[in-house]
Coordinates of C-alpha atoms in Angstrom, one line a residue:
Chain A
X51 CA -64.5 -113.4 98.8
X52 CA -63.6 -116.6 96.7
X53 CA -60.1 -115.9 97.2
X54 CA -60.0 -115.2 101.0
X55 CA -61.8 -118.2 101.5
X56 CA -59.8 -120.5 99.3
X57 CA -56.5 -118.9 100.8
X58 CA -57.8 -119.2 104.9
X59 CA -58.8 -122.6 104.2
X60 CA -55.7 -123.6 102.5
X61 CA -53.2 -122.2 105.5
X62 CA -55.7 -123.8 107.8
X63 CA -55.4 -127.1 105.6
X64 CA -51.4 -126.6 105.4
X65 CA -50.5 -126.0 108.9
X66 CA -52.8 -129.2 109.7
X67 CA -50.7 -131.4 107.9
X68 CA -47.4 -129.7 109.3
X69 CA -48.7 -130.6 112.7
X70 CA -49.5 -134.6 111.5
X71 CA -46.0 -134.5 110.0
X72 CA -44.1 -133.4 113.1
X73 CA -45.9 -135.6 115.0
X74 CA -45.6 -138.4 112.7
X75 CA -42.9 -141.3 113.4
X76 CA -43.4 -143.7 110.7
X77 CA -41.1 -143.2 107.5
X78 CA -44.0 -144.2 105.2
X79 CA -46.5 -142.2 106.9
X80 CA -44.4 -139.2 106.6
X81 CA -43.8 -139.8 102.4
X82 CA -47.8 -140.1 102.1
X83 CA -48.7 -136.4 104.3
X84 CA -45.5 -135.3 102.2
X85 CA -47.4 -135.6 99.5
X86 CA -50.6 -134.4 101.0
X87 CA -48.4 -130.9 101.6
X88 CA -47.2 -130.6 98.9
X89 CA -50.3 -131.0 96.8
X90 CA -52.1 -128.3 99.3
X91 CA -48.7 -125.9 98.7
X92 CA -49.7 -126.2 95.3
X93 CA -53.0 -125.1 95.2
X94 CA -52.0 -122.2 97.1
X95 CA -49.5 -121.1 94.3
X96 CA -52.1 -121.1 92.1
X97 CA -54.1 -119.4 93.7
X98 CA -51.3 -116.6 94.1
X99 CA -51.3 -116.7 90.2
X100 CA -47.7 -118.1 90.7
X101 CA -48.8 -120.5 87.7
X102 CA -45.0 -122.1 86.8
X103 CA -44.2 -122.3 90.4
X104 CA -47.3 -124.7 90.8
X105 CA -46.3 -126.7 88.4
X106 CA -43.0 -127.2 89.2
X107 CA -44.0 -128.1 92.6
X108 CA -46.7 -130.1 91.1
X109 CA -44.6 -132.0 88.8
X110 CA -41.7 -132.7 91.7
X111 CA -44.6 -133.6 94.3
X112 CA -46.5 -135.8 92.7
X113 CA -44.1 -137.5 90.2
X114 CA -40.9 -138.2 91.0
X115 CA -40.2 -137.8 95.4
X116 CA -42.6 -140.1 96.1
X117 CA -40.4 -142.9 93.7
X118 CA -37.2 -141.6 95.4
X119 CA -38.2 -141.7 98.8
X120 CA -39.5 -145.1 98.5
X121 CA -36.7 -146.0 97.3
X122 CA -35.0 -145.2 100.0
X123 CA -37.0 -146.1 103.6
X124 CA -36.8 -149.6 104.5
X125 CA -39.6 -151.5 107.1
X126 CA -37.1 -152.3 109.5
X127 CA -37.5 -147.9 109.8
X128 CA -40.8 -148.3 111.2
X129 CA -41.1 -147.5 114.7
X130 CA -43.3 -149.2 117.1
X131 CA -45.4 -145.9 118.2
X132 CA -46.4 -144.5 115.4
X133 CA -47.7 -141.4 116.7
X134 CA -45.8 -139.2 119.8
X135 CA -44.8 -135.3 120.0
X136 CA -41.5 -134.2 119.4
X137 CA -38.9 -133.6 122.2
X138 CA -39.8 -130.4 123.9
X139 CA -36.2 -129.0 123.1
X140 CA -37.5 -129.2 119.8
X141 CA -40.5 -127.9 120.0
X142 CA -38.6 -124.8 121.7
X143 CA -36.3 -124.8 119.0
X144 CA -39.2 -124.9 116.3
X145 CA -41.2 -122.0 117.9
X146 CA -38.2 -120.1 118.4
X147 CA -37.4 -120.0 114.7
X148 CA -40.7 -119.8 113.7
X149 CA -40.9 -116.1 115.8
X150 CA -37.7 -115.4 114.6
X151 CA -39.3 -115.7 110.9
X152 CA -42.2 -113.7 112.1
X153 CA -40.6 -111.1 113.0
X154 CA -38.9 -110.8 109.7
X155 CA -41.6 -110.5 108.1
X156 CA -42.7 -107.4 109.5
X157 CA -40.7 -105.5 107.1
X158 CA -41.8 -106.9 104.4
X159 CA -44.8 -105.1 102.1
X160 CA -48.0 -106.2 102.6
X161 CA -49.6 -109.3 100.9
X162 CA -50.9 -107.4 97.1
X163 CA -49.6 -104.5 97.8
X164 CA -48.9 -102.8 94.4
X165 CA -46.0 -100.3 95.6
X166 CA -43.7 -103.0 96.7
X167 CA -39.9 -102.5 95.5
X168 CA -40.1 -105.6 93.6
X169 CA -43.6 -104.3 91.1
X170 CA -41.7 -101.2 90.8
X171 CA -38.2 -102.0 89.5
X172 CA -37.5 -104.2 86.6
X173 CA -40.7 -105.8 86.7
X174 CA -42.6 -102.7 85.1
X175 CA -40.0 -103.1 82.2
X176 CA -40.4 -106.9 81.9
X177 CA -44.1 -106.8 82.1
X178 CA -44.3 -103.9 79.4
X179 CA -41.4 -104.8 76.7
X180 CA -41.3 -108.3 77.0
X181 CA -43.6 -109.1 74.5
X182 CA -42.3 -106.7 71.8
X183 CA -38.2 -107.8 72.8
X184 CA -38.9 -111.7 73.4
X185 CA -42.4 -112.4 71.2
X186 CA -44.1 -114.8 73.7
X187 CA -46.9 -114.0 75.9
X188 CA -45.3 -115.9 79.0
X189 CA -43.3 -113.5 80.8
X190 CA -42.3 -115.8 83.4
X191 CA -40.4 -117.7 80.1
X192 CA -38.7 -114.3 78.6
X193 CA -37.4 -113.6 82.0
X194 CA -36.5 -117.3 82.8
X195 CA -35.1 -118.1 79.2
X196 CA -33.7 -114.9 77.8
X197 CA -33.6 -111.8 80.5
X198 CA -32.2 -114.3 83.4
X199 CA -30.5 -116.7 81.0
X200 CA -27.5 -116.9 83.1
X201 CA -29.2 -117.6 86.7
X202 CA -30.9 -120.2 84.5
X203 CA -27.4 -121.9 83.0
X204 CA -26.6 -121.4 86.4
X205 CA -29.9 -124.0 88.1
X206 CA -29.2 -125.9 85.1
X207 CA -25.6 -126.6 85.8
X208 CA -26.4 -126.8 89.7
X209 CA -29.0 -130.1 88.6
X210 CA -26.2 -131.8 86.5
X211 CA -23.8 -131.0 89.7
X212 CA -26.0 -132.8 92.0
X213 CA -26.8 -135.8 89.5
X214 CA -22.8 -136.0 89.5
X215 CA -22.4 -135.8 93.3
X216 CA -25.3 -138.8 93.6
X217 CA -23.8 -141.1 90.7
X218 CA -20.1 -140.5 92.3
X219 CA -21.6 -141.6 95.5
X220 CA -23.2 -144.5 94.4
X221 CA -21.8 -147.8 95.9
X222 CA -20.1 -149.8 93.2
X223 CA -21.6 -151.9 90.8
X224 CA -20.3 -155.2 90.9
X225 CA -21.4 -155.9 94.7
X226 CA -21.0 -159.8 94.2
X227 CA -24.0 -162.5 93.9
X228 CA -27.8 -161.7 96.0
X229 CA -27.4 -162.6 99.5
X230 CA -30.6 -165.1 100.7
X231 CA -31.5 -162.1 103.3
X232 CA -31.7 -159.9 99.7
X233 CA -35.1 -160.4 99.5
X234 CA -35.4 -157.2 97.0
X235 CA -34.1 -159.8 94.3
X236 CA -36.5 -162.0 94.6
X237 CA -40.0 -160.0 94.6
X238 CA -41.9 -160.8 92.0
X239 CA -42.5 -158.3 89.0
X240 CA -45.4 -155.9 89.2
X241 CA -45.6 -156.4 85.5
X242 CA -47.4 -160.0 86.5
X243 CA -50.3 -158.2 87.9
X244 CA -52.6 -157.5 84.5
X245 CA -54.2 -154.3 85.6
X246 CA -51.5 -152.8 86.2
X247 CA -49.5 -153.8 83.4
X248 CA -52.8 -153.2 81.4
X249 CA -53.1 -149.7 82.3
X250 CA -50.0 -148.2 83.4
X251 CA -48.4 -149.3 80.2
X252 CA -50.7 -147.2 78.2
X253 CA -50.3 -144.3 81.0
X254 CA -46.4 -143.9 80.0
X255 CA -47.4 -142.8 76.3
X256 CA -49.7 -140.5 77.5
X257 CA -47.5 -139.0 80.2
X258 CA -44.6 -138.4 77.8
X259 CA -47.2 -136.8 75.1
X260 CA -48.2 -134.5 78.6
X261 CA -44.3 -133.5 78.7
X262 CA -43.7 -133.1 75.5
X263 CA -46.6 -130.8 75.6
X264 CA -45.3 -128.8 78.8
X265 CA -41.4 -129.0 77.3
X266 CA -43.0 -127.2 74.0
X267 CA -46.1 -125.0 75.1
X268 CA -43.8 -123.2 77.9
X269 CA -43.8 -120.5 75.7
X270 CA -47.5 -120.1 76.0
X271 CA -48.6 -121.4 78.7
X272 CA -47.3 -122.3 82.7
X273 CA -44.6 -124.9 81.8
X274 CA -41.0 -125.5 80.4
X275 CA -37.9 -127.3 80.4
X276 CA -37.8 -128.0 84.4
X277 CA -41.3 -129.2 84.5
X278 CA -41.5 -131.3 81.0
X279 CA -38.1 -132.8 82.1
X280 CA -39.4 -133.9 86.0
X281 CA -43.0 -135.2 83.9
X282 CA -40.6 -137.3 81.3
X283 CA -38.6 -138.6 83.8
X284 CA -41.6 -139.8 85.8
X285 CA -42.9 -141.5 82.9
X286 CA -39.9 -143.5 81.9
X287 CA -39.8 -144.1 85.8
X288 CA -43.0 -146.2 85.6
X289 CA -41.7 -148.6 83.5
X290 CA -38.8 -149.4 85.7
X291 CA -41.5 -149.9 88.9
X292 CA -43.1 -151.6 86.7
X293 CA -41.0 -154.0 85.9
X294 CA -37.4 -153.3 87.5
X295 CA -34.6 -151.3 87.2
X296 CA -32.5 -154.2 85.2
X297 CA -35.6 -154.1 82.5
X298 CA -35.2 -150.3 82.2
X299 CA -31.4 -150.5 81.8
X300 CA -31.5 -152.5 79.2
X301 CA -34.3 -150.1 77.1
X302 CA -32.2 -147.0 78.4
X303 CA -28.9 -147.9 79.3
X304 CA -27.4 -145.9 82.5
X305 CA -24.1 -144.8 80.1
X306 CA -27.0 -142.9 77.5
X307 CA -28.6 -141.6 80.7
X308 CA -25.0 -140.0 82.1
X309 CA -24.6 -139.0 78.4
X310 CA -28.3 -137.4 78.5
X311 CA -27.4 -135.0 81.7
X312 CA -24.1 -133.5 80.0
X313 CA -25.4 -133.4 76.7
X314 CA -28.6 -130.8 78.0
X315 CA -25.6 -128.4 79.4
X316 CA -23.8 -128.7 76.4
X317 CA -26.6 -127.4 73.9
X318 CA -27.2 -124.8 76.8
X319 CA -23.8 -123.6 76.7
X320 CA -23.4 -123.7 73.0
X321 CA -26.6 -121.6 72.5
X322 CA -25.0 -119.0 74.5
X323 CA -21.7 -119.3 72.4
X324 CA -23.5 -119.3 69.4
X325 CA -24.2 -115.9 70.2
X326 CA -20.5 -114.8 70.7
X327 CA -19.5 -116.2 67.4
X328 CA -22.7 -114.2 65.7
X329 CA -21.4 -110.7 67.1
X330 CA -23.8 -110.4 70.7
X331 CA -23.7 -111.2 73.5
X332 CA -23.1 -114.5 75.7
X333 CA -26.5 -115.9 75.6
X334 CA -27.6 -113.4 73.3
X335 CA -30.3 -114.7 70.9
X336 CA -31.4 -112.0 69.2
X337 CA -28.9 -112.5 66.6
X338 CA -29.9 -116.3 66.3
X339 CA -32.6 -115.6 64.0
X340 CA -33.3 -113.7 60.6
X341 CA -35.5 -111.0 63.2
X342 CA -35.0 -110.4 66.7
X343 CA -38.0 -112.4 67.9
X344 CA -37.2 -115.1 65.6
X345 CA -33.7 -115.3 67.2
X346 CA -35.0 -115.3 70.5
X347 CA -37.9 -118.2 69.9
X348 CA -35.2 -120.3 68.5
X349 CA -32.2 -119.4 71.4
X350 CA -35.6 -120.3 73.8
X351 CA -36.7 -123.0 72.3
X352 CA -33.3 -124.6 72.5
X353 CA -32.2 -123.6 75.7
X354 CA -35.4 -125.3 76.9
X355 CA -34.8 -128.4 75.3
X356 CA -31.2 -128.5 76.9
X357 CA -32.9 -127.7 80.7
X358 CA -35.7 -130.8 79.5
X359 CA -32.6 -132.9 78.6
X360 CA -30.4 -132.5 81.4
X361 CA -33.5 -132.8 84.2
X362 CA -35.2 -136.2 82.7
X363 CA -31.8 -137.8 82.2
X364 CA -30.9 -136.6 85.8
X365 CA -34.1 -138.0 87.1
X366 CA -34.0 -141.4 86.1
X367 CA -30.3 -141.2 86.6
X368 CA -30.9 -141.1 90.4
X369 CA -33.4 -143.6 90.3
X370 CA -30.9 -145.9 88.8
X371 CA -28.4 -144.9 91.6
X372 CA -31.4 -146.1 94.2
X373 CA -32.1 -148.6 92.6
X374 CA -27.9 -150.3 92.4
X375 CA -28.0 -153.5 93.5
X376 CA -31.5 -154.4 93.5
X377 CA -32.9 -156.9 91.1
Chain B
X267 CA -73.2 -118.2 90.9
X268 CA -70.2 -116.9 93.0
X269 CA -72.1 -118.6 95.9
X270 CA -72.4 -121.8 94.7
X271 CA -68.6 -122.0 93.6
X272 CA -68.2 -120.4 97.4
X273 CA -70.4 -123.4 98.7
X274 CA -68.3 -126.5 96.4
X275 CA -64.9 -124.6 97.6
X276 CA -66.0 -124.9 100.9
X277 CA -67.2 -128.3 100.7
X278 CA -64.2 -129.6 99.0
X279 CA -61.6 -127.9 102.0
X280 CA -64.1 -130.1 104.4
X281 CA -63.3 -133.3 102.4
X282 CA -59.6 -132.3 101.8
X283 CA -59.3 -131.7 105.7
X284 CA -60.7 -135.0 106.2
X285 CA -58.8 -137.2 104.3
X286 CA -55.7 -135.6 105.9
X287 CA -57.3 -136.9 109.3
X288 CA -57.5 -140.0 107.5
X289 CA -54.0 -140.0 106.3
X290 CA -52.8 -139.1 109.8
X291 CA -54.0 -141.5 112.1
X292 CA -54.5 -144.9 109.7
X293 CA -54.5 -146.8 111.0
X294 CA -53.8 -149.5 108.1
X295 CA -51.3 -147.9 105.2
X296 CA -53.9 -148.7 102.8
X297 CA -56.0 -146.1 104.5
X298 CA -53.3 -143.6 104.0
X299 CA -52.5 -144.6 100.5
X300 CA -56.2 -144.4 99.6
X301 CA -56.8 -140.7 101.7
X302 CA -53.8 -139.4 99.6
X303 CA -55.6 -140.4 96.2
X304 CA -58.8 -138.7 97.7
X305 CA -56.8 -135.4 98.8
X306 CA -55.3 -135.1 95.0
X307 CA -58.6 -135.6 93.2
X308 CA -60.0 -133.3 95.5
X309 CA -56.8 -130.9 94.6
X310 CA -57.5 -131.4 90.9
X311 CA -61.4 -130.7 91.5
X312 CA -60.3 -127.3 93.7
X313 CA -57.9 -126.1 91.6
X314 CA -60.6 -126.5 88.4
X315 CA -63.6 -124.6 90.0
X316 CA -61.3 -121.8 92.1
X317 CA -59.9 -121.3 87.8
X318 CA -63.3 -121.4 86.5
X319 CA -64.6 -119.1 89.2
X320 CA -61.7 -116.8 88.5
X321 CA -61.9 -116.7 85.1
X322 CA -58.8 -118.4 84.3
X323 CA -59.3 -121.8 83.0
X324 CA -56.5 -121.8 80.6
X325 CA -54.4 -122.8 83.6
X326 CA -56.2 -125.9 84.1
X327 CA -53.1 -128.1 82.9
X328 CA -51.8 -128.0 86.8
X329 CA -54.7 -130.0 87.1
X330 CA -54.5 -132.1 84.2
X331 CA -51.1 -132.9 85.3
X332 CA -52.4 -134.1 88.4
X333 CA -55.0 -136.4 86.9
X334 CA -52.2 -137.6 84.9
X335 CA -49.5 -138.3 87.0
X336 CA -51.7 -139.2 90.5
X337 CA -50.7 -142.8 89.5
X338 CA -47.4 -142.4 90.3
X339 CA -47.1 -142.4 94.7
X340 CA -49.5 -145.3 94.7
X341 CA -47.7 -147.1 92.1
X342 CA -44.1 -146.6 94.1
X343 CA -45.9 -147.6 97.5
X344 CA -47.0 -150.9 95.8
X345 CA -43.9 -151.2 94.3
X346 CA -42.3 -150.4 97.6
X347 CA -44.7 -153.4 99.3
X348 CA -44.3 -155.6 96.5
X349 CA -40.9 -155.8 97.7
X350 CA -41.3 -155.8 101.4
X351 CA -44.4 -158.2 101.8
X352 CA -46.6 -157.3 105.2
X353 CA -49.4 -158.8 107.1
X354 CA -52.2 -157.7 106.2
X355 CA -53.5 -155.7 109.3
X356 CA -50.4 -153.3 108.9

């Protein structure tokens, strides 16, 4: 009963948002219900006991787009009516793909249903051995770190890639003095304003204690590289809107960042040849260790800590690239 | 006691729904900002009981996470009007 309620009133919560958000014109309006979404989305994963998928989306949601898409609207964006239906092309065009996803779904297997293919195949395996084979209770982690360790290389490589493409698109630093119309430059510092600074300064400790936590209880518990990585980035973030992005570059310079995102593939990669040299398998980590679960808690723990590596450097590396040429 | 976490479940999808009304139609942004901070306490407060009423409050760091990191979309939209001043009717 509890769960039919929670999951009715969540879809009825979700497509009400959806609705504000097409009908919305205003860029800032549309970050804020964003966020509202994405925050409802999230409560729905956990309540389909998708654990590590709710955090993920609540550690992207809530910490770091809302940075980067303010970083990016400008007021001169705001329309004059805020509020108006979309063009009824598009309307057709959104209906029509909606049906279209509709009627895909009707071969799917029903919503619980314990005979679909994908309970059946590897899962019964992964559920059963994983805890003698890998030794931690998160099976979400085995399969993520050790079974799937190449589709994970593969994400992990597909982050750096995308931090790349953003920092090669970057305009180029030495744009020439402020313009007067520049009026970025000349904001005052939010550091000025004591309860901010008084509080928010003693949030950034606590926030990177919480990823550190995440980075090292993945293991145990919903959580892991991907998550700690998005959480650490967000806190070092702070600082920077804080004060600015020059203040952070000069605590964390943008070279060390760069460094950071290559680095995490690196110790990724070598894990995996660590294992080829020691007789297995490419991202073996069995043989890591003096016992087979000892080998795989170290090849996972390390792994992790390249994925945590590579996604908080990328994080704050594009809000450095956002952030060129402002003061 | 399965009814009363149905009642507070209830009740808290009635206060989520309406501060996405409120976060909708403004019409000030400071009535947006302030309906989003009310949704995610209300997230944090729906995720804890639906765990608790489930049985599985060892997941309750999703919500700590929100608590901990709520700060962060009203501290980017400050930051955001800190650099592009407005009247104060927008």
């Amino acid at each position: 009963m509890i769960n039919v309620v929670a999951d009715v009133g969540l879809l009825c919560l979700l497509l009400t948002v959806a609705l504000a958000i097409v009908c919305t014109r205003s860029p800032l309006s549309l970050v804020l219900l964003s966020g509202i979404y994405s925050i409802a989305l999230c409560t729905l994963f956990v309540i389909l006991d998708a654990v590590d998928v709710a955090f993920t989306e609540a550690a992207v949601g809530a910490g770091i787009s809302a940075i980067l898409f303010f970083a990016v609207i400008r007021p001169e964006d705001e329309p004059v009516t805020a509020f108006s239906w979309p063009s009824s092309r598009a309307i057709l065009l959104g209906l029509g793909v909606g049906v279209l996803l509709l009627a895909g779904t009707l071969d799917m297997p029903m919503y619980g249903d314990h005979l679909a293919p994908a309970h059946q195949h590897l899962a019964l395996r992964f559920l059963g051995q994983s805890f003698e084979e890998i030794g931690i209770p998160n099976v979400v982690t085995s399969v993520l770190a050790s079974y799937r360790g190449y589709d994970t290389l593969g994400e992990v490589v597909v982050i750096f890639t995308a931090g790349v493409a953003v920092l090669i698109l970057q305009p180029d630093n030495k744009k020439g003095p402020a313009k007067p119309g520049d009026r970025d430059r000349f904001a005052p510092e939010l550091m000025g304003n004591p309860v901010l600074k008084t509080v928010l300064l003693r949030m950034i400790p606590l926030v990177v204690l919480f990823g550190l936590y995440v980075q090292f209880h993945g293991d145990y518990g919903p959580g892991g590289g991907f998550q700690a990585g998005v959480i650490l980035g967000a806190g070092v973030i702070t600082y920077g809107l804080l004060s600015s992005a020059t203040r952070l570059k000069r605590i964390i310079s943008d070279k060390w960042v760069t460094l950071g995102m290559a680095l995490g593939v690196l110790v990724y990669g070598l894990v995996g040849v660590a294992g080829l040299f020691l007789g297995a398998n490419f991202l073996d980590y069995s043989v890591l260790g003096p016992t087979q679960t000892a080998g795989q808690h170290l090849g996972i723990l390390l792994i992790e800590l390249g994925v945590g590596l590579t996604v908080s450097c990328t994080m704050v590396s594009l809000y450095y690239c956002f952030k060129q040429g402002e003061s | 006691m399965e009814t009363v976490y149905l009642i507070v479940l209830g009740l808290l999808l009635i206060a989520g729904l309406l501060s996405i009304w409120r976060a909708g139609i403004g019409p000030t942004r400071f009535d947006r900002i302030l309906a989003v901070n009310t949704f995610t306490s209300k997230s944090i407060l729906f995720i804890s009981v639906y765990l608790f009423a489930t049985g599985h409050p060892e997941y309750l760091d999703i919500a700590l996470l929100y608590a901990l990191v709520n700060y962060v979309t009203s501290l980017a939209l400050v930051n955001y009007l800190n650099r592009n001043p407005v009247s104060a009717n927008d």
